[in-house]
XYZ file of C-alpha atoms in Angstrom:
375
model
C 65.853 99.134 111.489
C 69.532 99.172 110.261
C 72.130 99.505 112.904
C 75.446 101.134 112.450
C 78.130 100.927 115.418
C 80.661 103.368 116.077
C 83.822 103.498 118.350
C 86.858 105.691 119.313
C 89.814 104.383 118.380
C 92.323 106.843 118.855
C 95.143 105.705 117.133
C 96.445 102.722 115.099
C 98.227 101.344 118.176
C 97.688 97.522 117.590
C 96.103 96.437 120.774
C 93.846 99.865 120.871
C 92.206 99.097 117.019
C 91.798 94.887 118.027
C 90.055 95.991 121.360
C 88.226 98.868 119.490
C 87.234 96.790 116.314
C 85.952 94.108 119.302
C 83.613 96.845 120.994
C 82.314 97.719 117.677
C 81.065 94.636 116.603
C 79.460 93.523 120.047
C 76.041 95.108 119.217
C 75.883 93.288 115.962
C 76.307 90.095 117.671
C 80.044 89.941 117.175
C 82.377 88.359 114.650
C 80.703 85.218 114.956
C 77.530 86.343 113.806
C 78.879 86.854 110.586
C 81.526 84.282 110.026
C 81.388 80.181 110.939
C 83.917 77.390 111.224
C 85.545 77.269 107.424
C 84.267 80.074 105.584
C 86.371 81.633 103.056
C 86.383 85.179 103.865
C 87.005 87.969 101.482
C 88.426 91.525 103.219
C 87.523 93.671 100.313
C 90.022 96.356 101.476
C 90.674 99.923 100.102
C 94.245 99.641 97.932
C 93.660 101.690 95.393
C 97.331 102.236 95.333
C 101.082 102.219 96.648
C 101.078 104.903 99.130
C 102.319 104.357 102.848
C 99.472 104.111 105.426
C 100.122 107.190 106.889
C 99.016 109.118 103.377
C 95.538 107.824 104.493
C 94.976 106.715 101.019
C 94.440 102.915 101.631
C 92.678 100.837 104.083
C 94.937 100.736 107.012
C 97.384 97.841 107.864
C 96.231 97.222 111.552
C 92.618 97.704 110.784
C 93.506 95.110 108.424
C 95.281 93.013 110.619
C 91.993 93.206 113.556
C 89.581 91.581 111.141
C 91.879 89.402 109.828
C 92.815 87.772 113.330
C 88.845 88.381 114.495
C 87.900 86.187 111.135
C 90.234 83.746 112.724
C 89.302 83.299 115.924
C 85.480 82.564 114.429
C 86.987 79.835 112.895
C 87.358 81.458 109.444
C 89.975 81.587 106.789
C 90.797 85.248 105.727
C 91.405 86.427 102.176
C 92.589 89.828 101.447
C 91.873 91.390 97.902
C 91.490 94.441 95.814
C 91.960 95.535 92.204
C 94.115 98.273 92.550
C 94.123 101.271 90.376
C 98.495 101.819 89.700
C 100.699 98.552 89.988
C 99.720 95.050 90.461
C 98.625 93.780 94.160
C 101.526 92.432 95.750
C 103.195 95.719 94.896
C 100.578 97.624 96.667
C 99.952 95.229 99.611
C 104.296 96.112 100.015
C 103.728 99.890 99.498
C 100.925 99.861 102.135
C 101.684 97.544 104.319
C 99.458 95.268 103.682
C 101.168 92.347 102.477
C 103.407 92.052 105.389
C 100.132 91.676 107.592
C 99.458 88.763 105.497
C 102.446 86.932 105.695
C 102.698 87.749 109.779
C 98.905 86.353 110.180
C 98.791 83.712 107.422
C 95.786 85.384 105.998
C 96.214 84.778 101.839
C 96.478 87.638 98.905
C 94.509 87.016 96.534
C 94.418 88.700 93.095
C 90.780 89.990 91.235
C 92.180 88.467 88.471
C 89.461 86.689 86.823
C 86.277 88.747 85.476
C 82.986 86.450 86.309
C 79.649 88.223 84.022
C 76.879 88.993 86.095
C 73.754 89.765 84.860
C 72.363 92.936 86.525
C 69.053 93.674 87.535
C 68.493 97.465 86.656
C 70.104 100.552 84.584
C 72.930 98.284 83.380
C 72.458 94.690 82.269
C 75.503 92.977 83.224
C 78.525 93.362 85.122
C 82.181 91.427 85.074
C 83.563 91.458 88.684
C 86.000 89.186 90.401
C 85.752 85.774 90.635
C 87.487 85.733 94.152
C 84.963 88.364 95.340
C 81.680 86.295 93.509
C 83.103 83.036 95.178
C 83.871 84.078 98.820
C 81.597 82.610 101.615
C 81.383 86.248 103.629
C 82.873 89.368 102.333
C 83.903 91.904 104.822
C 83.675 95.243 103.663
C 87.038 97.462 104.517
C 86.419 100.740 103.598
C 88.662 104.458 104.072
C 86.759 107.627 104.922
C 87.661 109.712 101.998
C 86.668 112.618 100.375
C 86.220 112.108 96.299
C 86.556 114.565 93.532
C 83.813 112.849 91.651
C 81.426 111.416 94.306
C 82.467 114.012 97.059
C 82.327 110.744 99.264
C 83.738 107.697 98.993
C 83.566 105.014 101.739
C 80.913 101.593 101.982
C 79.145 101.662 98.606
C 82.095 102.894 96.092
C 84.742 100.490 97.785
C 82.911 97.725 96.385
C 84.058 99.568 92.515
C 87.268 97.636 93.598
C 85.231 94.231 92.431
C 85.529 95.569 88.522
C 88.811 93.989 87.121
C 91.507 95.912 86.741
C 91.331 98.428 83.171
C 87.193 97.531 83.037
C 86.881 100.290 85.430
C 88.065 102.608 82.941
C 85.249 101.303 80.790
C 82.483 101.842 83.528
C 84.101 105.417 84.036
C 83.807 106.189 80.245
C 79.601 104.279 80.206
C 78.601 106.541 82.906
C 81.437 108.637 84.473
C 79.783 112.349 82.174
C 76.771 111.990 84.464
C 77.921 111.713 88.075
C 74.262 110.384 89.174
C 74.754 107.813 86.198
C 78.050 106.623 87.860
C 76.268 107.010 91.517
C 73.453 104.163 90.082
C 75.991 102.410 88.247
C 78.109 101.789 91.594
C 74.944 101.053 93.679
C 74.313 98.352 91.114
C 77.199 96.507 91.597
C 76.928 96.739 95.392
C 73.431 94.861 94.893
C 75.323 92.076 92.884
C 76.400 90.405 95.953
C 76.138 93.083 99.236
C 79.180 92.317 101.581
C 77.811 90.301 104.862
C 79.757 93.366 107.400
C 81.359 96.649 106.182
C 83.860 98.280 109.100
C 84.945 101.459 107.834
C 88.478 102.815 108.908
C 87.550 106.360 109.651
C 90.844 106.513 112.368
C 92.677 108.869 109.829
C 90.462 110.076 107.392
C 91.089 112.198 103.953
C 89.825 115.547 103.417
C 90.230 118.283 100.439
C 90.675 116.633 96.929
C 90.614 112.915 97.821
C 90.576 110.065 97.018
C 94.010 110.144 96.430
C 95.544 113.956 96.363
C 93.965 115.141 99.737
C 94.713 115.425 102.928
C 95.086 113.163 105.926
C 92.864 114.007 108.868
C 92.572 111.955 112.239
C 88.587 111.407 112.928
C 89.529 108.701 115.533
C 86.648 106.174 114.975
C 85.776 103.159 113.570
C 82.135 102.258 112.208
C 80.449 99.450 110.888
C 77.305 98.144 109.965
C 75.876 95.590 107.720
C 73.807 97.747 105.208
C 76.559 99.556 103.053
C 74.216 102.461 102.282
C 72.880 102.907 106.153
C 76.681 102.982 106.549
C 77.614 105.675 104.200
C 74.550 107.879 105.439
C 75.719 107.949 108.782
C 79.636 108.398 107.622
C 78.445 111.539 105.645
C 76.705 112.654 108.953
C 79.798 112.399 110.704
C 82.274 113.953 108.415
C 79.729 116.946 107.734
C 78.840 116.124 104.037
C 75.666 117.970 102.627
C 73.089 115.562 101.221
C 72.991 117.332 98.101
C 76.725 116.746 97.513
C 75.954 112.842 97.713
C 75.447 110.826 94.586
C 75.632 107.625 95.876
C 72.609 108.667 98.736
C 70.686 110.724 95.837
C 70.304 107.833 93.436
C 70.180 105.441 96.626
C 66.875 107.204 97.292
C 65.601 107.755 93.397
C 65.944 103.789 93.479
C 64.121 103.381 96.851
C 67.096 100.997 98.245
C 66.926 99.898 101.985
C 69.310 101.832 104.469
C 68.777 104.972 102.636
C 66.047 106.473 104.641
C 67.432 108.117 107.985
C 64.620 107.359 110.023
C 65.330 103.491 109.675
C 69.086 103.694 110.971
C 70.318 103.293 114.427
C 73.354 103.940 115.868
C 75.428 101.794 118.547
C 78.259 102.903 120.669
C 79.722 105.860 120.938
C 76.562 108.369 120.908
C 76.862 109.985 117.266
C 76.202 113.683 118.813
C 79.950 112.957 120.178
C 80.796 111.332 116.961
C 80.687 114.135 114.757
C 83.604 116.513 113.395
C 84.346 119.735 111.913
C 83.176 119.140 108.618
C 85.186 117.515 106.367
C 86.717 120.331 103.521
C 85.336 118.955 100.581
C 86.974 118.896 97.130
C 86.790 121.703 94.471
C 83.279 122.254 93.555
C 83.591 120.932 89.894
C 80.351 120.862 88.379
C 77.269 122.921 89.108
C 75.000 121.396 85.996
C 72.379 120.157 88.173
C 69.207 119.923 86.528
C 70.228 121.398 83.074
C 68.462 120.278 80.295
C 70.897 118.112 78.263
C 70.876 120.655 75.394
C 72.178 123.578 77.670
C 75.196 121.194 79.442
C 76.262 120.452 76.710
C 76.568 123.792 75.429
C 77.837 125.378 78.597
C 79.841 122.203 79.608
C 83.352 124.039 79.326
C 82.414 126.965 81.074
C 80.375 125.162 83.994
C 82.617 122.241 85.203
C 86.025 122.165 86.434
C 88.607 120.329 84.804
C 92.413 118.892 85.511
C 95.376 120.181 84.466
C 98.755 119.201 84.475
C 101.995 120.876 87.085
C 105.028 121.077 84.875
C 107.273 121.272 87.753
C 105.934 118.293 89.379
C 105.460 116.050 86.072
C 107.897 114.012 85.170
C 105.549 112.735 81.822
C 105.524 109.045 83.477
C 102.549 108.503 81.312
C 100.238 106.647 83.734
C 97.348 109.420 83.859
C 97.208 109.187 79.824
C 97.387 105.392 80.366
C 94.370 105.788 82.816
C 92.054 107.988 81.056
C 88.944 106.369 80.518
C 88.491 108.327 76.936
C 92.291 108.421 76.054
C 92.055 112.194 76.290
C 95.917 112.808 77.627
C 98.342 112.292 75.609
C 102.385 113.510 75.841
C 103.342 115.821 73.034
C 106.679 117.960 72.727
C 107.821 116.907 76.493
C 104.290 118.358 77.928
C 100.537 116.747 79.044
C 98.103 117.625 76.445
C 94.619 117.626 76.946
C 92.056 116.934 74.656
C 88.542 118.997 76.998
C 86.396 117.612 74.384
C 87.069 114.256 75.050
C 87.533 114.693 78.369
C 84.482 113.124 80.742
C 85.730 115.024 83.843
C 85.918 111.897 86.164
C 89.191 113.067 87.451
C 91.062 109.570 87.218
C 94.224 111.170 86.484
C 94.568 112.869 89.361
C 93.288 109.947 91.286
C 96.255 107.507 89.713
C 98.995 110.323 89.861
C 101.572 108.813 91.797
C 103.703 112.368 92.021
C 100.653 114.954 92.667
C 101.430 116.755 89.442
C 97.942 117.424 88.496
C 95.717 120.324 89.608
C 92.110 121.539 88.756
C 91.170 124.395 86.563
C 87.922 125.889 87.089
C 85.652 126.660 83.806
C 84.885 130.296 84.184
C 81.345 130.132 85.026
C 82.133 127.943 87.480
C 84.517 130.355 89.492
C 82.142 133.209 88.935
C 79.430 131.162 90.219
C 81.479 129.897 93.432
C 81.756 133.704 94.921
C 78.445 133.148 95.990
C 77.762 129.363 96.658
């Protein structure tokens, strides 16, 4: 059996998340099951960019700062670390107020700078991922609750995408981001490279609507954690209301057979998950309803059956980073506007994710909005 713990924690009041984050781990033997006396250990948080902890897009700072001084108190030396998708880390860590939890508990930064190849052991024969997460004693697993234009969910299993080097995620987006289940394998994958020891999922403010950058903050009050990311992420999705057919990662979790998928085999701890659960999280704009095509037929109906972005002139200001982003190179900046080539376009929605100003927007194909009237 997999167990996954929840708590309330009902705001990020410091001494409420370090007493909180302490009552979750207690069924799982505590911190010092998972950490000893000079292990190096990696906090593999969420800063996928520079946004202020209240935008809910990043892990946030005092969760952050819990495990950190938890880590410590086990005897272990913390390490904090992400590949972020806009601006470098220590920019982020600023912007999100990470970095200054660093400094304050003498925790260390440290940059995914250096790709290590991996050989994989299934779809996809090898991987490059950061040395710094590859050579960590533990990994912690730091998670946000977030809705996700692409996955619908992101949370346990996709944080660990963060491992990929900087721009070689836009390479792994253009491999397998056209086929959603593709990319769903593809991140379970990496996940099985090296599975973090503990993932504690910050779930106090969650996003909702058109995550995992562009939605909308929404307070859930709890803090989970287990040490099966998958077991995790099924019991997340339970909380936050997410259909199982809306779930890539759990779909190709269970096509692959991989422990913690299967519901029967999880547990929970804590707070009783009846009392756990919310209004269900509104989801992001339904942007492809291909499931099951033959390939012949998506193709063919591929404009007219998937959504796709689009840019807001009055909120562009033609920056750049979006065409800089796109996995395909299908943006480019022509006669002071955002052109986009459809074509090329894979639909993964990394613009929007990377937009630091919000100026992009979703355009349905018009199959697609016919067919939502009666989903």
């Amino acid at each position: 059996m997999h167990t996954v713990t929840i708590e309330r924690a009902a705001s990020y009041d410091r001494l409420l998340v370090k007493d909180a984050l302490i009552r979750l781990l207690e069924p799982l033997g505590g911190m010092e099951t998972f950490v000893r006396t000079g292990d190096r250990v990696l906090l593999k948080a969420n800063l996928l960019t520079g946004k202020a902890p209240e935008k809910a897009v990043t892990t946030h700072p005092e969760v952050v700062r819990g495990v950190i001084e938890l880590v410590q108190a086990a005897g272990g030396i913390p390490l904090v670390g992400d590949s972020p998708g806009i601006g470098g880390l220590n920019w982020v860590a600023e912007k999100t107020g990470i970095l200054a939890v660093v400094e304050a508990t003498g925790a260390q930064l440290v940059e995914f700078a250096n790709p290590q190849e991996v050989p994989g052991s299934g779809m996809f024969k090898r991987f490059a991922v950061a040395e710094a997460y590859l050579a960590a004693d533990k990994v912690i697993n730091l998670p946000k609750l977030k809705t996700h234009e692409m996955m619908t969910m992101t949370c346990a299993v996709k944080n660990l995408f963060g491992t990929v080097v900087g721009t070689a995620k836009a390479g792994w987006h253009l491999k397998a981001g056209a086929d959603r289940d593709m990319f769903a394998r593809m991140l379970l994958e990496i996940y099985l490279l090296r599975p973090p020891e503990l993932t504690i999922v910050d779930a106090i403010t969650a996003m909702e609507g058109d995550g995992p950058s562009s939605g909308d903050p929404l307070h859930v009050g709890l803090l989970l954690a287990g040490t099966n990311p998958v077991a995790v992420d099924v019991i997340a999705a339970e909380i936050a209301g997410i259909p199982n057919k809306l779930l890539y990662v759990e779909r190709a979790a269970h096509t692959l057979g991989l422990d913690g998928v299967d519901r029967t085999t999880i547990t929970t701890r804590g707070l009783p998950l009846a009392e756990a659960r919310v209004k269900a999280f509104r989801l992001p704009h339904i942007s492809d309803v291909q499931f099951g095509l033959p390939p012949f037929l998506k193709n063919r109906l591929r404009h007219y059956l998937t959504s796709r972005p689009c840019a807001i002139p009055d909120k562009c200001r033609l920056c750049g980073i979006c065409a800089g982003a796109c996995p395909p190179h299908a943006i480019s900046i022509k006669d002071g506007k955002l052109v986009f080539d459809y074509h090329a376009c894979i639909r993964c929605f990394c613009c929007r994710e990377l937009c630091p100003d919000g100026a992009l927007d979703v355009q349905e194909g018009a199959l697609l909005a016919f067919i939502k009237k009666f989903l």
